[in-house]
């Protein structure tokens, strides 16, 4: 235990502050609190990706991005989630599972399609095995292109989804 | 012999490989003899030769190289004697070959479909040349006949395809008594994207782009193996510097994947500090890739005839410096894990695959090396520059999670040594062909030791150099069935840990 504490102390706090044109960190956190009054909970579904996008979603959990501090959390169940992060061109074999996962999300809910495959099937296209993009199966709010998109692009996409016109219909807490 | 074709011919290229035609009648005898001599089945696939003619193909790893057996099947009778009693990993390969191409393994132990869930009808085979690759009318998903276990107190836990974490989709059916797993039956194929059909009639450069996306975490290995196959058909070597840079990127890929998995192996035993410390290192290494070549995971760095970017002297210096830092940090983390009784308690004897079982079932790659299966292409069949660098193979005999963790640590340190060696001895010169040689028809193979294990590619180009048949095989196809054995007798909560210690690719096996 002492060794672990020692190691943590030696490394210090690794989380970074970053910003993008639309918002800085503080604006982001305030907006999340204003809209959700709590953390934004995300559920991820791999609908046939090559696992490249999964690598970047994992990378979001690296300490540099300080995800929990930002007010974002991944959930084990779609029933606890506000937002669905979907990767892959949607293989025919995942179509039903994706529909059911989406149906399990309580309203209001948002969908972010991740990667060039999530947008339109990407390199895998549309075929006997692929439907050619997430929007072929469920309504999509925001598409984050890239092969794979970087963690910052993912964060920006999530931000765009919850601040979109549909996002602002949420009641404002006192 | 009436044919003037030689029975065995050596394929050109960097992989030592021979192709030979074998009659259907001789196939089993040949396989049995080869098995006795220590051969291993790397891959099994089929091809449509037109007008109801089909060939079955097998790739065997033998002493000193790869034997590619081509078995022409009689017209209108696309069947062959099953080989799953000779090579255990033939089971799923045979089923996949049937689902996609309709070649039937006579006398196979299992008749369940493997890759087909209902995206295409049972009597249609998407890889046949007559099929246009477009969507079939939507069918009901067929229920998969899972193996059931009966008895007092036995119940089933179905898991997936959507799992609790951020992982790929697959279905696991556990039969348990209390917390103990009696049996696991796996159904994969959820991420089947039809990549082999997609590849047909692509140009070789487009194919290498696709090959880097068979399994995203092995993009360098996948693209390199496919590039090897194309280059062997075109009959021209790549510049020496390019081979060295490809190996450099392959080792960097091994490094970042091992760092990430070691982090998750901490996470899965509740040591979240270990997770954060490993992932901080991985993220730093990924950013190095971005600053050097503009891509965090080195996608599209392997091109036909070389690599996308040469490295400057300054790039090399920054990589060297990073190696020194990583080596120091990973040693500290290794000590941390070794001294942590709670972690060791979860790792030791968990998810054990004994060397005997591993040999019988054909476990290979990193998981194989943790169960005393001493096979690493970088050592067993080294190409440039691995032959010069004299890779030290990491092996353990315990076959448990602890052994797989130990092999990963050893491989991290060996990769760091290799990266430094490659940079110090990097030959000068171009790192990409200045012009493509004329495209031509032919067959070729690629074979690369990715971080998870071997990636094999068989390729046939048509007259204009377009893809006729491309079959990539990720080591996951052979190793997935052995996970079912590894979890037997373990408790359900240890499954994520055992699964992560293998970390097999769903996308790589589903195709």
PDB file of N, CA and C in Angstrom, chain A residues 3-4 7-8 10-11 14 16 43-44 46 48-52 55-59 61-65 74-76 89 91-95 97 101 123-130 147-148 150-151, chain B residues 115 117 119-120 126 133-136 138 162-166 168-169 189-190 192-195 198 210 213 215-217 264 271 273 275-277 279-280 283 287 295-297 299 329 332 336 339-340 507:
ATOM      1  N   UNK A   3       3.809   1.488  -1.108  1.00  0.00           N
ATOM      2  CA  UNK A   3       4.441   1.603  -2.427  1.00  0.00           C
ATOM      3  C   UNK A   3       3.512   2.268  -3.422  1.00  0.00           C
ATOM      4  N   UNK A   4       2.240   1.878  -3.365  1.00  0.00           N
ATOM      5  CA  UNK A   4       1.278   2.448  -4.314  1.00  0.00           C
ATOM      6  C   UNK A   4       1.129   3.940  -4.067  1.00  0.00           C
ATOM      7  N   UNK A   7       4.044   5.768  -5.295  1.00  0.00           N
ATOM      8  CA  UNK A   7       4.052   5.865  -6.751  1.00  0.00           C
ATOM      9  C   UNK A   7       3.084   6.962  -7.223  1.00  0.00           C
ATOM     10  N   UNK A   8       1.910   7.002  -6.585  1.00  0.00           N
ATOM     11  CA  UNK A   8       0.925   8.024  -6.961  1.00  0.00           C
ATOM     12  C   UNK A   8       1.484   9.425  -6.662  1.00  0.00           C
ATOM     13  N   UNK A  10       4.585  10.280  -6.493  1.00  0.00           N
ATOM     14  CA  UNK A  10       5.705  10.556  -7.394  1.00  0.00           C
ATOM     15  C   UNK A  10       5.195  11.062  -8.747  1.00  0.00           C
ATOM     16  N   UNK A  11       4.082  10.482  -9.186  1.00  0.00           N
ATOM     17  CA  UNK A  11       3.558  10.868 -10.495  1.00  0.00           C
ATOM     18  C   UNK A  11       2.751  12.153 -10.439  1.00  0.00           C
ATOM     19  N   UNK A  14      -1.956  13.952 -13.153  1.00  0.00           N
ATOM     20  CA  UNK A  14      -1.612  13.926 -14.575  1.00  0.00           C
ATOM     21  C   UNK A  14      -2.673  14.561 -15.463  1.00  0.00           C
ATOM     22  N   UNK A  16      -4.998  17.009 -17.493  1.00  0.00           N
ATOM     23  CA  UNK A  16      -4.610  18.210 -18.222  1.00  0.00           C
ATOM     24  C   UNK A  16      -5.832  19.073 -18.451  1.00  0.00           C
ATOM     25  N   UNK A  43     -23.268   5.139 -22.455  1.00  0.00           N
ATOM     26  CA  UNK A  43     -23.198   3.695 -22.705  1.00  0.00           C
ATOM     27  C   UNK A  43     -22.575   3.516 -24.098  1.00  0.00           C
ATOM     28  N   UNK A  44     -21.631   2.612 -24.191  1.00  0.00           N
ATOM     29  CA  UNK A  44     -20.976   2.370 -25.476  1.00  0.00           C
ATOM     30  C   UNK A  44     -21.493   1.071 -26.089  1.00  0.00           C
ATOM     31  N   UNK A  46     -20.480  -1.420 -29.430  1.00  0.00           N
ATOM     32  CA  UNK A  46     -19.673  -1.735 -30.601  1.00  0.00           C
ATOM     33  C   UNK A  46     -20.588  -2.466 -31.582  1.00  0.00           C
ATOM     34  N   UNK A  48     -19.869  -3.529 -34.586  1.00  0.00           N
ATOM     35  CA  UNK A  48     -19.087  -4.137 -35.656  1.00  0.00           C
ATOM     36  C   UNK A  48     -17.832  -3.371 -36.020  1.00  0.00           C
ATOM     37  N   UNK A  49     -17.291  -2.605 -35.085  1.00  0.00           N
ATOM     38  CA  UNK A  49     -16.088  -1.836 -35.409  1.00  0.00           C
ATOM     39  C   UNK A  49     -14.875  -2.755 -35.492  1.00  0.00           C
ATOM     40  N   UNK A  50     -13.760  -2.208 -36.006  1.00  0.00           N
ATOM     41  CA  UNK A  50     -12.523  -2.999 -36.103  1.00  0.00           C
ATOM     42  C   UNK A  50     -11.791  -2.996 -34.773  1.00  0.00           C
ATOM     43  N   UNK A  51     -12.340  -2.361 -33.779  1.00  0.00           N
ATOM     44  CA  UNK A  51     -11.858  -2.128 -32.409  1.00  0.00           C
ATOM     45  C   UNK A  51     -10.903  -0.953 -32.295  1.00  0.00           C
ATOM     46  N   UNK A  52     -10.677  -0.226 -33.383  1.00  0.00           N
ATOM     47  CA  UNK A  52      -9.869   0.988 -33.335  1.00  0.00           C
ATOM     48  C   UNK A  52     -10.549   2.077 -32.515  1.00  0.00           C
ATOM     49  N   UNK A  55     -10.308   1.526 -28.891  1.00  0.00           N
ATOM     50  CA  UNK A  55      -9.019   1.914 -28.306  1.00  0.00           C
ATOM     51  C   UNK A  55      -9.068   3.364 -27.847  1.00  0.00           C
ATOM     52  N   UNK A  56      -9.681   4.229 -28.665  1.00  0.00           N
ATOM     53  CA  UNK A  56      -9.723   5.648 -28.310  1.00  0.00           C
ATOM     54  C   UNK A  56     -10.736   5.926 -27.202  1.00  0.00           C
ATOM     55  N   UNK A  57     -11.811   5.144 -27.148  1.00  0.00           N
ATOM     56  CA  UNK A  57     -12.758   5.335 -26.043  1.00  0.00           C
ATOM     57  C   UNK A  57     -12.096   4.902 -24.725  1.00  0.00           C
ATOM     58  N   UNK A  58     -11.308   3.809 -24.810  1.00  0.00           N
ATOM     59  CA  UNK A  58     -10.516   3.415 -23.640  1.00  0.00           C
ATOM     60  C   UNK A  58      -9.548   4.524 -23.249  1.00  0.00           C
ATOM     61  N   UNK A  59      -8.928   5.108 -24.270  1.00  0.00           N
ATOM     62  CA  UNK A  59      -7.919   6.128 -23.997  1.00  0.00           C
ATOM     63  C   UNK A  59      -8.521   7.330 -23.272  1.00  0.00           C
ATOM     64  N   UNK A  61     -10.252   7.150 -20.851  1.00  0.00           N
ATOM     65  CA  UNK A  61     -10.146   6.836 -19.423  1.00  0.00           C
ATOM     66  C   UNK A  61      -8.733   7.025 -18.877  1.00  0.00           C
ATOM     67  N   UNK A  62      -7.788   7.391 -19.757  1.00  0.00           N
ATOM     68  CA  UNK A  62      -6.430   7.670 -19.272  1.00  0.00           C
ATOM     69  C   UNK A  62      -6.494   8.903 -18.372  1.00  0.00           C
ATOM     70  N   UNK A  63      -5.625   8.939 -17.345  1.00  0.00           N
ATOM     71  CA  UNK A  63      -5.741  10.031 -16.364  1.00  0.00           C
ATOM     72  C   UNK A  63      -5.623  11.417 -16.986  1.00  0.00           C
ATOM     73  N   UNK A  64      -4.922  11.536 -18.104  1.00  0.00           N
ATOM     74  CA  UNK A  64      -4.752  12.849 -18.738  1.00  0.00           C
ATOM     75  C   UNK A  64      -6.095  13.531 -19.016  1.00  0.00           C
ATOM     76  N   UNK A  65      -7.142  12.754 -19.306  1.00  0.00           N
ATOM     77  CA  UNK A  65      -8.407  13.357 -19.714  1.00  0.00           C
ATOM     78  C   UNK A  65      -9.360  13.625 -18.550  1.00  0.00           C
ATOM     79  N   UNK A  74     -18.929   6.272 -17.746  1.00  0.00           N
ATOM     80  CA  UNK A  74     -19.446   5.176 -18.566  1.00  0.00           C
ATOM     81  C   UNK A  74     -20.274   4.252 -17.688  1.00  0.00           C
ATOM     82  N   UNK A  75     -21.377   3.775 -18.238  1.00  0.00           N
ATOM     83  CA  UNK A  75     -22.269   2.942 -17.458  1.00  0.00           C
ATOM     84  C   UNK A  75     -22.262   1.520 -18.004  1.00  0.00           C
ATOM     85  N   UNK A  76     -22.508   0.562 -17.099  1.00  0.00           N
ATOM     86  CA  UNK A  76     -22.562  -0.829 -17.526  1.00  0.00           C
ATOM     87  C   UNK A  76     -23.899  -1.148 -18.176  1.00  0.00           C
ATOM     88  N   UNK A  89     -19.740   0.004 -38.543  1.00  0.00           N
ATOM     89  CA  UNK A  89     -20.635   0.226 -39.675  1.00  0.00           C
ATOM     90  C   UNK A  89     -22.019  -0.380 -39.452  1.00  0.00           C
ATOM     91  N   UNK A  91     -22.919  -4.024 -38.205  1.00  0.00           N
ATOM     92  CA  UNK A  91     -22.998  -5.324 -38.867  1.00  0.00           C
ATOM     93  C   UNK A  91     -24.429  -5.829 -38.757  1.00  0.00           C
ATOM     94  N   UNK A  92     -24.848  -6.617 -39.740  1.00  0.00           N
ATOM     95  CA  UNK A  92     -26.214  -7.163 -39.699  1.00  0.00           C
ATOM     96  C   UNK A  92     -26.442  -7.933 -38.402  1.00  0.00           C
ATOM     97  N   UNK A  93     -25.376  -8.579 -37.929  1.00  0.00           N
ATOM     98  CA  UNK A  93     -25.513  -9.401 -36.726  1.00  0.00           C
ATOM     99  C   UNK A  93     -25.648  -8.584 -35.444  1.00  0.00           C
ATOM    100  N   UNK A  94     -25.308  -7.285 -35.504  1.00  0.00           N
ATOM    101  CA  UNK A  94     -25.456  -6.432 -34.318  1.00  0.00           C
ATOM    102  C   UNK A  94     -26.680  -5.521 -34.411  1.00  0.00           C
ATOM    103  N   UNK A  95     -27.378  -5.576 -35.518  1.00  0.00           N
ATOM    104  CA  UNK A  95     -28.496  -4.659 -35.743  1.00  0.00           C
ATOM    105  C   UNK A  95     -29.540  -4.754 -34.623  1.00  0.00           C
ATOM    106  N   UNK A  97     -29.278  -6.113 -31.631  1.00  0.00           N
ATOM    107  CA  UNK A  97     -28.733  -5.759 -30.308  1.00  0.00           C
ATOM    108  C   UNK A  97     -28.657  -4.243 -30.160  1.00  0.00           C
ATOM    109  N   UNK A 101     -30.630  -2.041 -27.390  1.00  0.00           N
ATOM    110  CA  UNK A 101     -29.884  -1.206 -26.448  1.00  0.00           C
ATOM    111  C   UNK A 101     -30.437   0.209 -26.468  1.00  0.00           C
ATOM    112  N   UNK A 123     -14.715   2.129 -44.639  1.00  0.00           N
ATOM    113  CA  UNK A 123     -14.001   1.209 -45.522  1.00  0.00           C
ATOM    114  C   UNK A 123     -14.793  -0.083 -45.747  1.00  0.00           C
ATOM    115  N   UNK A 124     -15.723  -0.396 -44.838  1.00  0.00           N
ATOM    116  CA  UNK A 124     -16.486  -1.647 -44.971  1.00  0.00           C
ATOM    117  C   UNK A 124     -17.735  -1.469 -45.829  1.00  0.00           C
ATOM    118  N   UNK A 125     -18.158  -0.229 -45.986  1.00  0.00           N
ATOM    119  CA  UNK A 125     -19.257   0.087 -46.891  1.00  0.00           C
ATOM    120  C   UNK A 125     -20.586  -0.524 -46.466  1.00  0.00           C
ATOM    121  N   UNK A 126     -21.388  -0.795 -47.478  1.00  0.00           N
ATOM    122  CA  UNK A 126     -22.718  -1.348 -47.265  1.00  0.00           C
ATOM    123  C   UNK A 126     -22.732  -2.670 -48.012  1.00  0.00           C
ATOM    124  N   UNK A 127     -23.092  -3.744 -47.346  1.00  0.00           N
ATOM    125  CA  UNK A 127     -22.982  -5.043 -48.005  1.00  0.00           C
ATOM    126  C   UNK A 127     -23.936  -6.033 -47.369  1.00  0.00           C
ATOM    127  N   UNK A 128     -23.763  -7.303 -47.720  1.00  0.00           N
ATOM    128  CA  UNK A 128     -24.593  -8.343 -47.114  1.00  0.00           C
ATOM    129  C   UNK A 128     -24.399  -8.409 -45.606  1.00  0.00           C
ATOM    130  N   UNK A 129     -23.241  -7.889 -45.128  1.00  0.00           N
ATOM    131  CA  UNK A 129     -22.920  -8.016 -43.707  1.00  0.00           C
ATOM    132  C   UNK A 129     -22.967  -6.690 -42.962  1.00  0.00           C
ATOM    133  N   UNK A 130     -22.952  -5.562 -43.685  1.00  0.00           N
ATOM    134  CA  UNK A 130     -22.919  -4.248 -43.039  1.00  0.00           C
ATOM    135  C   UNK A 130     -24.067  -3.379 -43.531  1.00  0.00           C
ATOM    136  N   UNK A 147     -10.701   7.979 -38.170  1.00  0.00           N
ATOM    137  CA  UNK A 147     -10.434   6.549 -38.228  1.00  0.00           C
ATOM    138  C   UNK A 147      -9.185   6.210 -37.438  1.00  0.00           C
ATOM    139  N   UNK A 148      -9.319   6.064 -36.136  1.00  0.00           N
ATOM    140  CA  UNK A 148     -10.457   6.434 -35.289  1.00  0.00           C
ATOM    141  C   UNK A 148     -10.359   7.890 -34.861  1.00  0.00           C
ATOM    142  N   UNK A 150      -9.887  10.947 -32.299  1.00  0.00           N
ATOM    143  CA  UNK A 150      -9.059  11.024 -31.090  1.00  0.00           C
ATOM    144  C   UNK A 150      -9.947  11.265 -29.866  1.00  0.00           C
ATOM    145  N   UNK A 151      -9.414  11.065 -28.666  1.00  0.00           N
ATOM    146  CA  UNK A 151     -10.219  11.311 -27.464  1.00  0.00           C
ATOM    147  C   UNK A 151     -10.802  12.722 -27.434  1.00  0.00           C
TER     148      UNK A 151
ATOM    149  N   UNK B 115     -20.116 -18.342 -38.329  1.00  0.00           N
ATOM    150  CA  UNK B 115     -20.170 -16.904 -38.607  1.00  0.00           C
ATOM    151  C   UNK B 115     -21.570 -16.450 -39.026  1.00  0.00           C
ATOM    152  N   UNK B 117     -25.348 -15.843 -38.533  1.00  0.00           N
ATOM    153  CA  UNK B 117     -26.404 -15.778 -37.518  1.00  0.00           C
ATOM    154  C   UNK B 117     -27.770 -15.619 -38.154  1.00  0.00           C
ATOM    155  N   UNK B 119     -27.806 -13.264 -41.241  1.00  0.00           N
ATOM    156  CA  UNK B 119     -27.646 -12.183 -42.227  1.00  0.00           C
ATOM    157  C   UNK B 119     -27.744 -12.726 -43.644  1.00  0.00           C
ATOM    158  N   UNK B 120     -27.577 -14.025 -43.795  1.00  0.00           N
ATOM    159  CA  UNK B 120     -27.789 -14.642 -45.102  1.00  0.00           C
ATOM    160  C   UNK B 120     -28.402 -16.030 -44.911  1.00  0.00           C
ATOM    161  N   UNK B 126     -22.095 -16.238 -49.269  1.00  0.00           N
ATOM    162  CA  UNK B 126     -21.705 -14.922 -49.785  1.00  0.00           C
ATOM    163  C   UNK B 126     -20.354 -14.880 -50.503  1.00  0.00           C
ATOM    164  N   UNK B 133     -22.674  -9.820 -53.156  1.00  0.00           N
ATOM    165  CA  UNK B 133     -22.215  -9.172 -51.923  1.00  0.00           C
ATOM    166  C   UNK B 133     -23.218  -8.196 -51.334  1.00  0.00           C
ATOM    167  N   UNK B 134     -24.378  -8.044 -51.989  1.00  0.00           N
ATOM    168  CA  UNK B 134     -25.381  -7.112 -51.470  1.00  0.00           C
ATOM    169  C   UNK B 134     -26.269  -7.808 -50.437  1.00  0.00           C
ATOM    170  N   UNK B 135     -27.041  -6.985 -49.733  1.00  0.00           N
ATOM    171  CA  UNK B 135     -27.837  -7.496 -48.617  1.00  0.00           C
ATOM    172  C   UNK B 135     -28.869  -8.522 -49.072  1.00  0.00           C
ATOM    173  N   UNK B 136     -29.043  -9.538 -48.259  1.00  0.00           N
ATOM    174  CA  UNK B 136     -30.110 -10.520 -48.464  1.00  0.00           C
ATOM    175  C   UNK B 136     -31.336 -10.014 -47.715  1.00  0.00           C
ATOM    176  N   UNK B 138     -33.969  -9.531 -45.007  1.00  0.00           N
ATOM    177  CA  UNK B 138     -33.724  -9.709 -43.575  1.00  0.00           C
ATOM    178  C   UNK B 138     -34.392 -10.979 -43.066  1.00  0.00           C
ATOM    179  N   UNK B 162     -23.921  -7.331 -26.039  1.00  0.00           N
ATOM    180  CA  UNK B 162     -23.500  -6.047 -25.488  1.00  0.00           C
ATOM    181  C   UNK B 162     -23.051  -6.286 -24.045  1.00  0.00           C
ATOM    182  N   UNK B 163     -21.783  -6.018 -23.787  1.00  0.00           N
ATOM    183  CA  UNK B 163     -21.221  -6.310 -22.467  1.00  0.00           C
ATOM    184  C   UNK B 163     -21.267  -5.083 -21.569  1.00  0.00           C
ATOM    185  N   UNK B 164     -20.885  -5.301 -20.323  1.00  0.00           N
ATOM    186  CA  UNK B 164     -20.930  -4.206 -19.348  1.00  0.00           C
ATOM    187  C   UNK B 164     -19.841  -3.169 -19.599  1.00  0.00           C
ATOM    188  N   UNK B 165     -18.742  -3.570 -20.205  1.00  0.00           N
ATOM    189  CA  UNK B 165     -17.630  -2.629 -20.374  1.00  0.00           C
ATOM    190  C   UNK B 165     -17.519  -2.132 -21.803  1.00  0.00           C
ATOM    191  N   UNK B 166     -16.422  -1.452 -22.070  1.00  0.00           N
ATOM    192  CA  UNK B 166     -16.179  -0.966 -23.426  1.00  0.00           C
ATOM    193  C   UNK B 166     -15.415  -2.056 -24.158  1.00  0.00           C
ATOM    194  N   UNK B 168     -15.684  -5.430 -27.344  1.00  0.00           N
ATOM    195  CA  UNK B 168     -16.340  -5.841 -28.574  1.00  0.00           C
ATOM    196  C   UNK B 168     -17.466  -6.832 -28.262  1.00  0.00           C
ATOM    197  N   UNK B 169     -18.381  -7.029 -29.207  1.00  0.00           N
ATOM    198  CA  UNK B 169     -19.522  -7.890 -28.925  1.00  0.00           C
ATOM    199  C   UNK B 169     -19.281  -9.379 -29.189  1.00  0.00           C
ATOM    200  N   UNK B 189     -18.989 -13.886 -34.046  1.00  0.00           N
ATOM    201  CA  UNK B 189     -19.493 -13.606 -35.395  1.00  0.00           C
ATOM    202  C   UNK B 189     -20.351 -12.351 -35.436  1.00  0.00           C
ATOM    203  N   UNK B 190     -20.548 -11.691 -34.277  1.00  0.00           N
ATOM    204  CA  UNK B 190     -21.398 -10.504 -34.247  1.00  0.00           C
ATOM    205  C   UNK B 190     -20.813  -9.354 -35.060  1.00  0.00           C
ATOM    206  N   UNK B 192     -19.094  -9.667 -37.816  1.00  0.00           N
ATOM    207  CA  UNK B 192     -18.770 -10.090 -39.187  1.00  0.00           C
ATOM    208  C   UNK B 192     -19.139  -8.977 -40.172  1.00  0.00           C
ATOM    209  N   UNK B 193     -18.120  -8.496 -40.877  1.00  0.00           N
ATOM    210  CA  UNK B 193     -18.317  -7.349 -41.774  1.00  0.00           C
ATOM    211  C   UNK B 193     -18.155  -7.740 -43.236  1.00  0.00           C
ATOM    212  N   UNK B 194     -17.920  -9.028 -43.486  1.00  0.00           N
ATOM    213  CA  UNK B 194     -17.753  -9.465 -44.865  1.00  0.00           C
ATOM    214  C   UNK B 194     -16.508  -8.912 -45.530  1.00  0.00           C
ATOM    215  N   UNK B 195     -15.405  -8.819 -44.779  1.00  0.00           N
ATOM    216  CA  UNK B 195     -14.206  -8.164 -45.334  1.00  0.00           C
ATOM    217  C   UNK B 195     -13.604  -8.931 -46.507  1.00  0.00           C
ATOM    218  N   UNK B 198     -15.569  -7.992 -49.444  1.00  0.00           N
ATOM    219  CA  UNK B 198     -15.275  -6.576 -49.695  1.00  0.00           C
ATOM    220  C   UNK B 198     -13.951  -6.427 -50.451  1.00  0.00           C
ATOM    221  N   UNK B 210      -7.435  -1.692 -46.228  1.00  0.00           N
ATOM    222  CA  UNK B 210      -8.452  -2.512 -45.562  1.00  0.00           C
ATOM    223  C   UNK B 210      -7.812  -3.466 -44.541  1.00  0.00           C
ATOM    224  N   UNK B 213      -7.410  -2.642 -41.044  1.00  0.00           N
ATOM    225  CA  UNK B 213      -8.639  -2.466 -40.265  1.00  0.00           C
ATOM    226  C   UNK B 213      -9.363  -3.783 -40.017  1.00  0.00           C
ATOM    227  N   UNK B 215      -8.313  -5.858 -37.563  1.00  0.00           N
ATOM    228  CA  UNK B 215      -8.354  -5.714 -36.117  1.00  0.00           C
ATOM    229  C   UNK B 215      -7.537  -4.475 -35.810  1.00  0.00           C
ATOM    230  N   UNK B 216      -8.209  -3.411 -35.389  1.00  0.00           N
ATOM    231  CA  UNK B 216      -7.555  -2.114 -35.263  1.00  0.00           C
ATOM    232  C   UNK B 216      -6.351  -2.101 -34.345  1.00  0.00           C
ATOM    233  N   UNK B 217      -6.370  -2.953 -33.299  1.00  0.00           N
ATOM    234  CA  UNK B 217      -5.241  -2.955 -32.376  1.00  0.00           C
ATOM    235  C   UNK B 217      -4.013  -3.649 -32.974  1.00  0.00           C
ATOM    236  N   UNK B 264      -5.387  -2.681 -17.685  1.00  0.00           N
ATOM    237  CA  UNK B 264      -6.677  -3.323 -17.440  1.00  0.00           C
ATOM    238  C   UNK B 264      -6.556  -4.539 -16.533  1.00  0.00           C
ATOM    239  N   UNK B 271      -7.131  -2.755  -8.662  1.00  0.00           N
ATOM    240  CA  UNK B 271      -6.002  -1.859  -8.385  1.00  0.00           C
ATOM    241  C   UNK B 271      -6.073  -0.682  -9.354  1.00  0.00           C
ATOM    242  N   UNK B 273      -5.144   2.345  -9.116  1.00  0.00           N
ATOM    243  CA  UNK B 273      -3.935   3.166  -9.253  1.00  0.00           C
ATOM    244  C   UNK B 273      -3.039   2.594 -10.352  1.00  0.00           C
ATOM    245  N   UNK B 275      -3.977   0.887 -12.912  1.00  0.00           N
ATOM    246  CA  UNK B 275      -4.616   1.204 -14.197  1.00  0.00           C
ATOM    247  C   UNK B 275      -4.205   2.596 -14.657  1.00  0.00           C
ATOM    248  N   UNK B 276      -4.355   3.567 -13.762  1.00  0.00           N
ATOM    249  CA  UNK B 276      -4.050   4.946 -14.143  1.00  0.00           C
ATOM    250  C   UNK B 276      -2.577   5.124 -14.504  1.00  0.00           C
ATOM    251  N   UNK B 277      -1.706   4.467 -13.753  1.00  0.00           N
ATOM    252  CA  UNK B 277      -0.271   4.638 -14.009  1.00  0.00           C
ATOM    253  C   UNK B 277       0.116   4.047 -15.357  1.00  0.00           C
ATOM    254  N   UNK B 279      -1.947   3.572 -17.900  1.00  0.00           N
ATOM    255  CA  UNK B 279      -2.591   4.299 -18.999  1.00  0.00           C
ATOM    256  C   UNK B 279      -1.987   5.674 -19.224  1.00  0.00           C
ATOM    257  N   UNK B 280      -1.420   6.237 -18.167  1.00  0.00           N
ATOM    258  CA  UNK B 280      -0.702   7.501 -18.370  1.00  0.00           C
ATOM    259  C   UNK B 280       0.497   7.250 -19.295  1.00  0.00           C
ATOM    260  N   UNK B 283      -0.787   6.564 -22.935  1.00  0.00           N
ATOM    261  CA  UNK B 283      -1.237   7.791 -23.597  1.00  0.00           C
ATOM    262  C   UNK B 283      -0.034   8.611 -24.072  1.00  0.00           C
ATOM    263  N   UNK B 287       0.801   9.624 -27.986  1.00  0.00           N
ATOM    264  CA  UNK B 287       1.024  11.007 -28.439  1.00  0.00           C
ATOM    265  C   UNK B 287       2.352  11.106 -29.187  1.00  0.00           C
ATOM    266  N   UNK B 295      -0.482   9.762 -36.581  1.00  0.00           N
ATOM    267  CA  UNK B 295      -1.561   8.857 -36.211  1.00  0.00           C
ATOM    268  C   UNK B 295      -1.210   8.128 -34.921  1.00  0.00           C
ATOM    269  N   UNK B 296      -2.140   8.179 -33.962  1.00  0.00           N
ATOM    270  CA  UNK B 296      -1.850   7.622 -32.637  1.00  0.00           C
ATOM    271  C   UNK B 296      -1.665   6.108 -32.649  1.00  0.00           C
ATOM    272  N   UNK B 297      -2.306   5.421 -33.583  1.00  0.00           N
ATOM    273  CA  UNK B 297      -2.189   3.958 -33.601  1.00  0.00           C
ATOM    274  C   UNK B 297      -1.445   3.446 -34.826  1.00  0.00           C
ATOM    275  N   UNK B 299      -2.059   3.740 -37.946  1.00  0.00           N
ATOM    276  CA  UNK B 299      -2.855   3.302 -39.096  1.00  0.00           C
ATOM    277  C   UNK B 299      -2.188   3.818 -40.375  1.00  0.00           C
ATOM    278  N   UNK B 329      10.082   3.324 -15.821  1.00  0.00           N
ATOM    279  CA  UNK B 329       8.741   3.372 -15.231  1.00  0.00           C
ATOM    280  C   UNK B 329       8.096   1.986 -15.157  1.00  0.00           C
ATOM    281  N   UNK B 332       9.372  -0.100 -12.347  1.00  0.00           N
ATOM    282  CA  UNK B 332       8.785   0.281 -11.049  1.00  0.00           C
ATOM    283  C   UNK B 332       7.399  -0.331 -10.889  1.00  0.00           C
ATOM    284  N   UNK B 336       5.868  -3.049  -8.253  1.00  0.00           N
ATOM    285  CA  UNK B 336       4.641  -2.746  -7.513  1.00  0.00           C
ATOM    286  C   UNK B 336       3.670  -3.929  -7.538  1.00  0.00           C
ATOM    287  N   UNK B 339       4.963  -7.083  -5.613  1.00  0.00           N
ATOM    288  CA  UNK B 339       4.966  -7.001  -4.150  1.00  0.00           C
ATOM    289  C   UNK B 339       3.557  -6.912  -3.566  1.00  0.00           C
ATOM    290  N   UNK B 340       2.568  -6.857  -4.437  1.00  0.00           N
ATOM    291  CA  UNK B 340       1.195  -6.677  -3.955  1.00  0.00           C
ATOM    292  C   UNK B 340       0.529  -8.044  -3.788  1.00  0.00           C
ATOM    293  N   UNK B 507     -13.184  -8.728 -33.719  1.00  0.00           N
ATOM    294  CA  UNK B 507     -13.228  -8.298 -35.111  1.00  0.00           C
ATOM    295  C   UNK B 507     -12.277  -9.130 -35.975  1.00  0.00           C
TER     296      UNK B 507
END
